[in-house]
Amino acid sequence: MRYNFSVLSCLYRWYFHELFLFSSFSVKPGLNQSGPLTNIFKGDADQANKTRSDLLSTSTSVFELQVVSVKLDRLSEYLKDFGRYIDILKVNEKDTHLLGSWTCDIGDQGNIYHLWQFTEGYTDLSIHHNLIRNNKDLVLCQQKLDSLLHSRKNQVCLPLSYWPYPNPREDGFENIYELRSYSLQPGTMIEWGNHWARVMENVAEDNEAVAGLFSHIGDMHVVHHLWSK
């Protein structure tokens, strides 16, 4: 079992919220396979032919979780240049939304996390990536940002239907957040969903549960739970 602990903090309002904790560990099979999600498999043939992604998420939107490792002595410069990048992007693209960005206080302190939303799913995601590859201003800005990094990676995710839908938070500047990422064994995603669907039925509606996502492209069999404190 792997477990990593990081504390992340707020940068500035709207684009940057405060993220308290990032952790990850692997989970082995063994959860109860009966539950609200597996009941769907008992329906008609069309239901049975649905993919696990269809069963776990009903959203048309997709999300991109991007993690960049910034050189520690260039962090302030990165934040300033990233603000310019967002300003350029907003002028050229209306259907891509940056829901939040976080720095890391404890753990990998050079890491910054960005969560993007594409409202029309993979169509908007494709348009976005074509834009950032071909728009001269964005390309130049990205090259400057890359010179400040050790590395960057991303993952395309779908929102879990039994979690609150991820939305920008007007009070995000006042909160701390906990992000837990789980690496599941292949074939256990529905079992995991059954367990957490029952858990979420008993979670108080006090904005503690912010978002639940699972990987669709990139590192597979990964689940992210985002909580607010």
PDB file of C-alpha atoms in Angstrom:
ATOM      1  CA  MET A   1       0.000   0.000   0.000  1.00  0.00           C
ATOM      2  CA  ARG A   2       1.311   3.448  -0.955  1.00  0.00           C
ATOM      3  CA  TYR A   3       0.454   6.587   0.992  1.00  0.00           C
ATOM      4  CA  ASN A   4       1.703  10.088   0.188  1.00  0.00           C
ATOM      5  CA  PHE A   5       0.831  13.187   2.204  1.00  0.00           C
ATOM      6  CA  SER A   6       0.940  16.780   0.996  1.00  0.00           C
ATOM      7  CA  VAL A   7      -0.585  20.045   2.193  1.00  0.00           C
ATOM      8  CA  LEU A   8      -1.600  22.547  -0.485  1.00  0.00           C
ATOM      9  CA  SER A   9      -2.583  26.191  -0.103  1.00  0.00           C
ATOM     10  CA  CYS A  10      -4.494  28.999  -1.777  1.00  0.00           C
ATOM     11  CA  LEU A  11      -3.024  31.277  -4.433  1.00  0.00           C
ATOM     12  CA  TYR A  12      -5.733  33.728  -5.458  1.00  0.00           C
ATOM     13  CA  ARG A  13      -9.478  33.892  -5.823  1.00  0.00           C
ATOM     14  CA  TRP A  14     -11.376  32.013  -8.548  1.00  0.00           C
ATOM     15  CA  TYR A  15      -8.448  30.509 -10.404  1.00  0.00           C
ATOM     16  CA  PHE A  16      -6.693  29.438  -7.232  1.00  0.00           C
ATOM     17  CA  HIS A  17      -8.340  27.858  -4.213  1.00  0.00           C
ATOM     18  CA  GLU A  18      -6.750  26.303  -1.169  1.00  0.00           C
ATOM     19  CA  LEU A  19      -6.076  22.587  -1.148  1.00  0.00           C
ATOM     20  CA  PHE A  20      -5.089  21.172   2.211  1.00  0.00           C
ATOM     21  CA  LEU A  21      -3.999  17.618   1.610  1.00  0.00           C
ATOM     22  CA  PHE A  22      -2.983  15.355  -1.214  1.00  0.00           C
ATOM     23  CA  SER A  23      -2.615  11.650  -0.553  1.00  0.00           C
ATOM     24  CA  SER A  24      -2.585   8.455  -2.566  1.00  0.00           C
ATOM     25  CA  PHE A  25      -2.456   4.744  -1.949  1.00  0.00           C
ATOM     26  CA  SER A  26      -3.325   1.529  -3.735  1.00  0.00           C
ATOM     27  CA  VAL A  27      -6.360  -0.607  -2.919  1.00  0.00           C
ATOM     28  CA  LYS A  28      -6.624  -4.349  -3.427  1.00  0.00           C
ATOM     29  CA  PRO A  29      -9.792  -6.298  -4.396  1.00  0.00           C
ATOM     30  CA  GLY A  30     -12.102  -7.524  -1.702  1.00  0.00           C
ATOM     31  CA  LEU A  31     -14.913  -4.989  -1.395  1.00  0.00           C
ATOM     32  CA  ASN A  32     -18.482  -6.243  -1.450  1.00  0.00           C
ATOM     33  CA  GLN A  33     -19.629  -6.560  -5.075  1.00  0.00           C
ATOM     34  CA  SER A  34     -23.319  -6.086  -4.256  1.00  0.00           C
ATOM     35  CA  GLY A  35     -24.685  -2.583  -4.169  1.00  0.00           C
ATOM     36  CA  PRO A  36     -26.551   0.165  -6.017  1.00  0.00           C
ATOM     37  CA  LEU A  37     -24.210   0.211  -9.006  1.00  0.00           C
ATOM     38  CA  THR A  38     -24.088  -3.532  -9.642  1.00  0.00           C
ATOM     39  CA  ASN A  39     -27.882  -3.594  -9.630  1.00  0.00           C
ATOM     40  CA  ILE A  40     -27.742  -1.793 -12.970  1.00  0.00           C
ATOM     41  CA  PHE A  41     -26.204  -4.872 -14.543  1.00  0.00           C
ATOM     42  CA  LYS A  42     -29.416  -6.785 -13.832  1.00  0.00           C
ATOM     43  CA  GLY A  43     -31.429  -4.646 -16.288  1.00  0.00           C
ATOM     44  CA  ASP A  44     -32.033  -5.102 -20.001  1.00  0.00           C
ATOM     45  CA  ALA A  45     -29.419  -5.816 -22.650  1.00  0.00           C
ATOM     46  CA  ASP A  46     -28.739  -2.140 -23.342  1.00  0.00           C
ATOM     47  CA  GLN A  47     -27.937  -1.567 -19.676  1.00  0.00           C
ATOM     48  CA  ALA A  48     -25.743  -4.646 -19.566  1.00  0.00           C
ATOM     49  CA  ASN A  49     -23.751  -3.408 -22.554  1.00  0.00           C
ATOM     50  CA  LYS A  50     -22.927  -0.100 -20.902  1.00  0.00           C
ATOM     51  CA  THR A  51     -19.303   0.475 -20.040  1.00  0.00           C
ATOM     52  CA  ARG A  52     -18.223   0.933 -16.463  1.00  0.00           C
ATOM     53  CA  SER A  53     -17.632   4.601 -17.250  1.00  0.00           C
ATOM     54  CA  ASP A  54     -21.295   4.959 -18.256  1.00  0.00           C
ATOM     55  CA  LEU A  55     -22.357   3.365 -14.984  1.00  0.00           C
ATOM     56  CA  LEU A  56     -20.109   5.511 -12.818  1.00  0.00           C
ATOM     57  CA  SER A  57     -20.714   8.872 -14.506  1.00  0.00           C
ATOM     58  CA  THR A  58     -23.676  10.480 -16.263  1.00  0.00           C
ATOM     59  CA  SER A  59     -21.980  13.800 -17.060  1.00  0.00           C
ATOM     60  CA  THR A  60     -21.317  15.136 -20.546  1.00  0.00           C
ATOM     61  CA  SER A  61     -18.373  17.145 -19.193  1.00  0.00           C
ATOM     62  CA  VAL A  62     -14.843  15.846 -18.832  1.00  0.00           C
ATOM     63  CA  PHE A  63     -12.162  17.162 -16.500  1.00  0.00           C
ATOM     64  CA  GLU A  64      -8.410  17.411 -16.856  1.00  0.00           C
ATOM     65  CA  LEU A  65      -6.246  17.195 -13.751  1.00  0.00           C
ATOM     66  CA  GLN A  66      -2.833  18.662 -14.492  1.00  0.00           C
ATOM     67  CA  VAL A  67       0.119  18.420 -12.117  1.00  0.00           C
ATOM     68  CA  VAL A  68       3.194  20.551 -12.756  1.00  0.00           C
ATOM     69  CA  SER A  69       6.468  20.356 -10.834  1.00  0.00           C
ATOM     70  CA  VAL A  70       7.868  23.886 -10.632  1.00  0.00           C
ATOM     71  CA  LYS A  71      11.475  24.777  -9.854  1.00  0.00           C
ATOM     72  CA  LEU A  72      11.305  26.050  -6.290  1.00  0.00           C
ATOM     73  CA  ASP A  73      13.229  29.232  -7.000  1.00  0.00           C
ATOM     74  CA  ARG A  74      10.888  30.054  -9.910  1.00  0.00           C
ATOM     75  CA  LEU A  75       7.532  29.540  -8.203  1.00  0.00           C
ATOM     76  CA  SER A  76       6.536  33.218  -8.028  1.00  0.00           C
ATOM     77  CA  GLU A  77       7.521  33.677 -11.657  1.00  0.00           C
ATOM     78  CA  TYR A  78       5.422  30.671 -12.667  1.00  0.00           C
ATOM     79  CA  LEU A  79       2.334  31.991 -10.884  1.00  0.00           C
ATOM     80  CA  LYS A  80       2.686  35.373 -12.561  1.00  0.00           C
ATOM     81  CA  ASP A  81       3.174  33.883 -16.033  1.00  0.00           C
ATOM     82  CA  PHE A  82       0.349  31.397 -15.537  1.00  0.00           C
ATOM     83  CA  GLY A  83      -1.975  34.319 -14.817  1.00  0.00           C
ATOM     84  CA  ARG A  84      -1.014  35.781 -18.212  1.00  0.00           C
ATOM     85  CA  TYR A  85      -1.619  32.383 -19.831  1.00  0.00           C
ATOM     86  CA  ILE A  86      -5.143  32.290 -18.412  1.00  0.00           C
ATOM     87  CA  ASP A  87      -5.864  35.830 -19.618  1.00  0.00           C
ATOM     88  CA  ILE A  88      -4.874  34.849 -23.171  1.00  0.00           C
ATOM     89  CA  LEU A  89      -6.886  31.633 -22.981  1.00  0.00           C
ATOM     90  CA  LYS A  90     -10.034  33.441 -21.815  1.00  0.00           C
ATOM     91  CA  VAL A  91      -9.931  35.716 -24.871  1.00  0.00           C
ATOM     92  CA  ASN A  92      -9.638  32.801 -27.302  1.00  0.00           C
ATOM     93  CA  GLU A  93     -11.787  30.116 -25.691  1.00  0.00           C
ATOM     94  CA  LYS A  94     -15.117  30.353 -23.880  1.00  0.00           C
ATOM     95  CA  ASP A  95     -15.994  26.723 -23.122  1.00  0.00           C
ATOM     96  CA  THR A  96     -12.944  25.789 -21.045  1.00  0.00           C
ATOM     97  CA  HIS A  97     -13.096  26.559 -17.332  1.00  0.00           C
ATOM     98  CA  LEU A  98     -10.301  26.442 -14.775  1.00  0.00           C
ATOM     99  CA  LEU A  99     -12.157  25.310 -11.656  1.00  0.00           C
ATOM    100  CA  GLY A 100      -9.211  25.618  -9.311  1.00  0.00           C
ATOM    101  CA  SER A 101      -5.445  25.607  -8.857  1.00  0.00           C
ATOM    102  CA  TRP A 102      -3.457  24.762  -5.748  1.00  0.00           C
ATOM    103  CA  THR A 103       0.112  24.943  -4.468  1.00  0.00           C
ATOM    104  CA  CYS A 104       1.616  22.354  -2.131  1.00  0.00           C
ATOM    105  CA  ASP A 105       2.789  23.281   1.378  1.00  0.00           C
ATOM    106  CA  ILE A 106       3.763  19.852   2.746  1.00  0.00           C
ATOM    107  CA  GLY A 107       4.932  17.032   0.509  1.00  0.00           C
ATOM    108  CA  ASP A 108       6.125  17.790  -3.038  1.00  0.00           C
ATOM    109  CA  GLN A 109       6.350  21.514  -2.434  1.00  0.00           C
ATOM    110  CA  GLY A 110       7.098  22.384  -6.028  1.00  0.00           C
ATOM    111  CA  ASN A 111       3.872  20.814  -7.260  1.00  0.00           C
ATOM    112  CA  ILE A 112       0.940  22.878  -8.505  1.00  0.00           C
ATOM    113  CA  TYR A 113      -2.401  21.268  -9.347  1.00  0.00           C
ATOM    114  CA  HIS A 114      -4.807  22.620 -11.991  1.00  0.00           C
ATOM    115  CA  LEU A 115      -8.339  21.261 -12.501  1.00  0.00           C
ATOM    116  CA  TRP A 116      -9.958  22.097 -15.856  1.00  0.00           C
ATOM    117  CA  GLN A 117     -13.548  21.495 -16.983  1.00  0.00           C
ATOM    118  CA  PHE A 118     -14.670  20.940 -20.591  1.00  0.00           C
ATOM    119  CA  THR A 119     -18.440  21.344 -20.676  1.00  0.00           C
ATOM    120  CA  GLU A 120     -19.025  19.615 -24.020  1.00  0.00           C
ATOM    121  CA  GLY A 121     -16.822  16.677 -23.199  1.00  0.00           C
ATOM    122  CA  TYR A 122     -14.142  15.405 -25.537  1.00  0.00           C
ATOM    123  CA  THR A 123     -15.224  17.802 -28.294  1.00  0.00           C
ATOM    124  CA  ASP A 124     -14.206  20.784 -26.155  1.00  0.00           C
ATOM    125  CA  LEU A 125     -11.101  18.956 -24.926  1.00  0.00           C
ATOM    126  CA  SER A 126      -9.960  18.423 -28.525  1.00  0.00           C
ATOM    127  CA  ILE A 127     -10.655  22.063 -29.425  1.00  0.00           C
ATOM    128  CA  HIS A 128      -8.702  23.190 -26.364  1.00  0.00           C
ATOM    129  CA  HIS A 129      -5.621  21.117 -27.129  1.00  0.00           C
ATOM    130  CA  ASN A 130      -5.655  22.174 -30.783  1.00  0.00           C
ATOM    131  CA  LEU A 131      -5.797  25.794 -29.637  1.00  0.00           C
ATOM    132  CA  ILE A 132      -2.896  25.587 -27.201  1.00  0.00           C
ATOM    133  CA  ARG A 133      -0.783  23.840 -29.850  1.00  0.00           C
ATOM    134  CA  ASN A 134      -1.499  26.361 -32.611  1.00  0.00           C
ATOM    135  CA  ASN A 135      -2.210  29.751 -31.033  1.00  0.00           C
ATOM    136  CA  LYS A 136       1.053  31.702 -31.260  1.00  0.00           C
ATOM    137  CA  ASP A 137       0.549  33.657 -28.036  1.00  0.00           C
ATOM    138  CA  LEU A 138      -0.376  30.540 -26.059  1.00  0.00           C
ATOM    139  CA  VAL A 139       2.542  28.564 -27.514  1.00  0.00           C
ATOM    140  CA  LEU A 140       5.018  31.279 -26.532  1.00  0.00           C
ATOM    141  CA  CYS A 141       3.508  31.566 -23.069  1.00  0.00           C
ATOM    142  CA  GLN A 142       3.578  27.779 -22.591  1.00  0.00           C
ATOM    143  CA  GLN A 143       7.225  27.673 -23.645  1.00  0.00           C
ATOM    144  CA  LYS A 144       8.021  30.256 -20.976  1.00  0.00           C
ATOM    145  CA  LEU A 145       6.090  28.244 -18.383  1.00  0.00           C
ATOM    146  CA  ASP A 146       7.849  25.023 -19.398  1.00  0.00           C
ATOM    147  CA  SER A 147      11.238  26.642 -18.814  1.00  0.00           C
ATOM    148  CA  LEU A 148      10.229  27.023 -15.153  1.00  0.00           C
ATOM    149  CA  LEU A 149       9.247  23.354 -14.699  1.00  0.00           C
ATOM    150  CA  HIS A 150      10.886  20.070 -13.878  1.00  0.00           C
ATOM    151  CA  SER A 151       7.949  18.152 -15.381  1.00  0.00           C
ATOM    152  CA  ARG A 152       4.213  18.203 -16.044  1.00  0.00           C
ATOM    153  CA  LYS A 153       1.628  15.466 -16.463  1.00  0.00           C
ATOM    154  CA  ASN A 154      -2.118  15.285 -16.894  1.00  0.00           C
ATOM    155  CA  GLN A 155      -5.047  12.932 -16.614  1.00  0.00           C
ATOM    156  CA  VAL A 156      -8.522  13.137 -18.163  1.00  0.00           C
ATOM    157  CA  CYS A 157     -11.238  12.289 -15.635  1.00  0.00           C
ATOM    158  CA  LEU A 158     -14.996  11.876 -15.414  1.00  0.00           C
ATOM    159  CA  PRO A 159     -17.071  12.967 -12.397  1.00  0.00           C
ATOM    160  CA  LEU A 160     -18.523  10.228 -10.198  1.00  0.00           C
ATOM    161  CA  SER A 161     -22.315  10.401 -10.266  1.00  0.00           C
ATOM    162  CA  TYR A 162     -22.703   9.731  -6.527  1.00  0.00           C
ATOM    163  CA  TRP A 163     -20.529  12.735  -5.594  1.00  0.00           C
ATOM    164  CA  PRO A 164     -21.516  16.417  -5.752  1.00  0.00           C
ATOM    165  CA  TYR A 165     -20.854  17.867  -9.193  1.00  0.00           C
ATOM    166  CA  PRO A 166     -17.558  19.819  -9.324  1.00  0.00           C
ATOM    167  CA  ASN A 167     -18.289  23.545  -9.488  1.00  0.00           C
ATOM    168  CA  PRO A 168     -16.283  26.719  -8.772  1.00  0.00           C
ATOM    169  CA  ARG A 169     -16.654  27.739  -5.131  1.00  0.00           C
ATOM    170  CA  GLU A 170     -17.172  31.378  -4.250  1.00  0.00           C
ATOM    171  CA  ASP A 171     -15.963  30.609  -0.716  1.00  0.00           C
ATOM    172  CA  GLY A 172     -12.942  28.679  -1.962  1.00  0.00           C
ATOM    173  CA  PHE A 173     -10.511  31.296  -0.724  1.00  0.00           C
ATOM    174  CA  GLU A 174     -11.698  30.711   2.844  1.00  0.00           C
ATOM    175  CA  ASN A 175     -11.385  26.921   2.876  1.00  0.00           C
ATOM    176  CA  ILE A 176      -8.713  24.294   3.002  1.00  0.00           C
ATOM    177  CA  TYR A 177      -9.090  21.164   0.902  1.00  0.00           C
ATOM    178  CA  GLU A 178      -8.105  17.541   1.143  1.00  0.00           C
ATOM    179  CA  LEU A 179      -7.465  15.548  -2.006  1.00  0.00           C
ATOM    180  CA  ARG A 180      -7.140  11.789  -1.664  1.00  0.00           C
ATOM    181  CA  SER A 181      -6.153   9.767  -4.724  1.00  0.00           C
ATOM    182  CA  TYR A 182      -6.569   5.998  -4.793  1.00  0.00           C
ATOM    183  CA  SER A 183      -4.969   3.542  -7.216  1.00  0.00           C
ATOM    184  CA  LEU A 184      -7.390   0.615  -7.540  1.00  0.00           C
ATOM    185  CA  GLN A 185      -6.779  -2.907  -8.723  1.00  0.00           C
ATOM    186  CA  PRO A 186      -8.231  -3.496 -12.238  1.00  0.00           C
ATOM    187  CA  GLY A 187     -11.814  -4.740 -12.083  1.00  0.00           C
ATOM    188  CA  THR A 188     -12.660  -3.231  -8.680  1.00  0.00           C
ATOM    189  CA  MET A 189     -14.050   0.146  -9.774  1.00  0.00           C
ATOM    190  CA  ILE A 190     -17.703  -0.934  -9.456  1.00  0.00           C
ATOM    191  CA  GLU A 191     -17.031  -2.461  -6.018  1.00  0.00           C
ATOM    192  CA  TRP A 192     -15.396   0.797  -4.975  1.00  0.00           C
ATOM    193  CA  GLY A 193     -18.379   2.729  -6.310  1.00  0.00           C
ATOM    194  CA  ASN A 194     -20.844   0.579  -4.373  1.00  0.00           C
ATOM    195  CA  HIS A 195     -18.965   1.218  -1.148  1.00  0.00           C
ATOM    196  CA  TRP A 196     -18.655   4.966  -1.612  1.00  0.00           C
ATOM    197  CA  ALA A 197     -22.194   5.425  -2.932  1.00  0.00           C
ATOM    198  CA  ARG A 198     -23.398   4.142   0.446  1.00  0.00           C
ATOM    199  CA  VAL A 199     -20.912   6.357   2.281  1.00  0.00           C
ATOM    200  CA  MET A 200     -22.024   9.452   0.388  1.00  0.00           C
ATOM    201  CA  GLU A 201     -25.657   8.838   1.345  1.00  0.00           C
ATOM    202  CA  ASN A 202     -24.646   9.595   4.938  1.00  0.00           C
ATOM    203  CA  VAL A 203     -22.333  12.544   4.311  1.00  0.00           C
ATOM    204  CA  ALA A 204     -23.749  15.757   5.754  1.00  0.00           C
ATOM    205  CA  GLU A 205     -24.593  18.486   3.262  1.00  0.00           C
ATOM    206  CA  ASP A 206     -22.087  20.988   4.636  1.00  0.00           C
ATOM    207  CA  ASN A 207     -19.952  21.387   1.505  1.00  0.00           C
ATOM    208  CA  GLU A 208     -17.356  18.941   2.819  1.00  0.00           C
ATOM    209  CA  ALA A 209     -17.656  16.701  -0.262  1.00  0.00           C
ATOM    210  CA  VAL A 210     -16.492  18.841  -3.182  1.00  0.00           C
ATOM    211  CA  ALA A 211     -15.758  16.465  -6.063  1.00  0.00           C
ATOM    212  CA  GLY A 212     -15.209  12.828  -6.940  1.00  0.00           C
ATOM    213  CA  LEU A 213     -13.411  11.939 -10.182  1.00  0.00           C
ATOM    214  CA  PHE A 214     -12.064   8.802 -11.820  1.00  0.00           C
ATOM    215  CA  SER A 215      -9.443   8.540 -14.542  1.00  0.00           C
ATOM    216  CA  HIS A 216     -10.573   7.965 -18.132  1.00  0.00           C
ATOM    217  CA  ILE A 217      -7.372   8.726 -20.064  1.00  0.00           C
ATOM    218  CA  GLY A 218      -3.902   8.594 -18.551  1.00  0.00           C
ATOM    219  CA  ASP A 219      -3.067   6.577 -15.429  1.00  0.00           C
ATOM    220  CA  MET A 220      -5.949   4.120 -15.261  1.00  0.00           C
ATOM    221  CA  HIS A 221      -7.941   2.783 -12.274  1.00  0.00           C
ATOM    222  CA  VAL A 222      -7.367   5.981 -10.276  1.00  0.00           C
ATOM    223  CA  VAL A 223     -10.025   7.722  -8.161  1.00  0.00           C
ATOM    224  CA  HIS A 224      -9.738  11.239  -6.733  1.00  0.00           C
ATOM    225  CA  HIS A 225     -11.846  12.458  -3.787  1.00  0.00           C
ATOM    226  CA  LEU A 226     -11.759  16.179  -3.000  1.00  0.00           C
ATOM    227  CA  TRP A 227     -12.983  17.350   0.407  1.00  0.00           C
ATOM    228  CA  SER A 228     -13.323  20.803   1.907  1.00  0.00           C
ATOM    229  CA  LYS A 229     -12.354  21.626   5.494  1.00  0.00           C
TER     230      LYS A 229
END
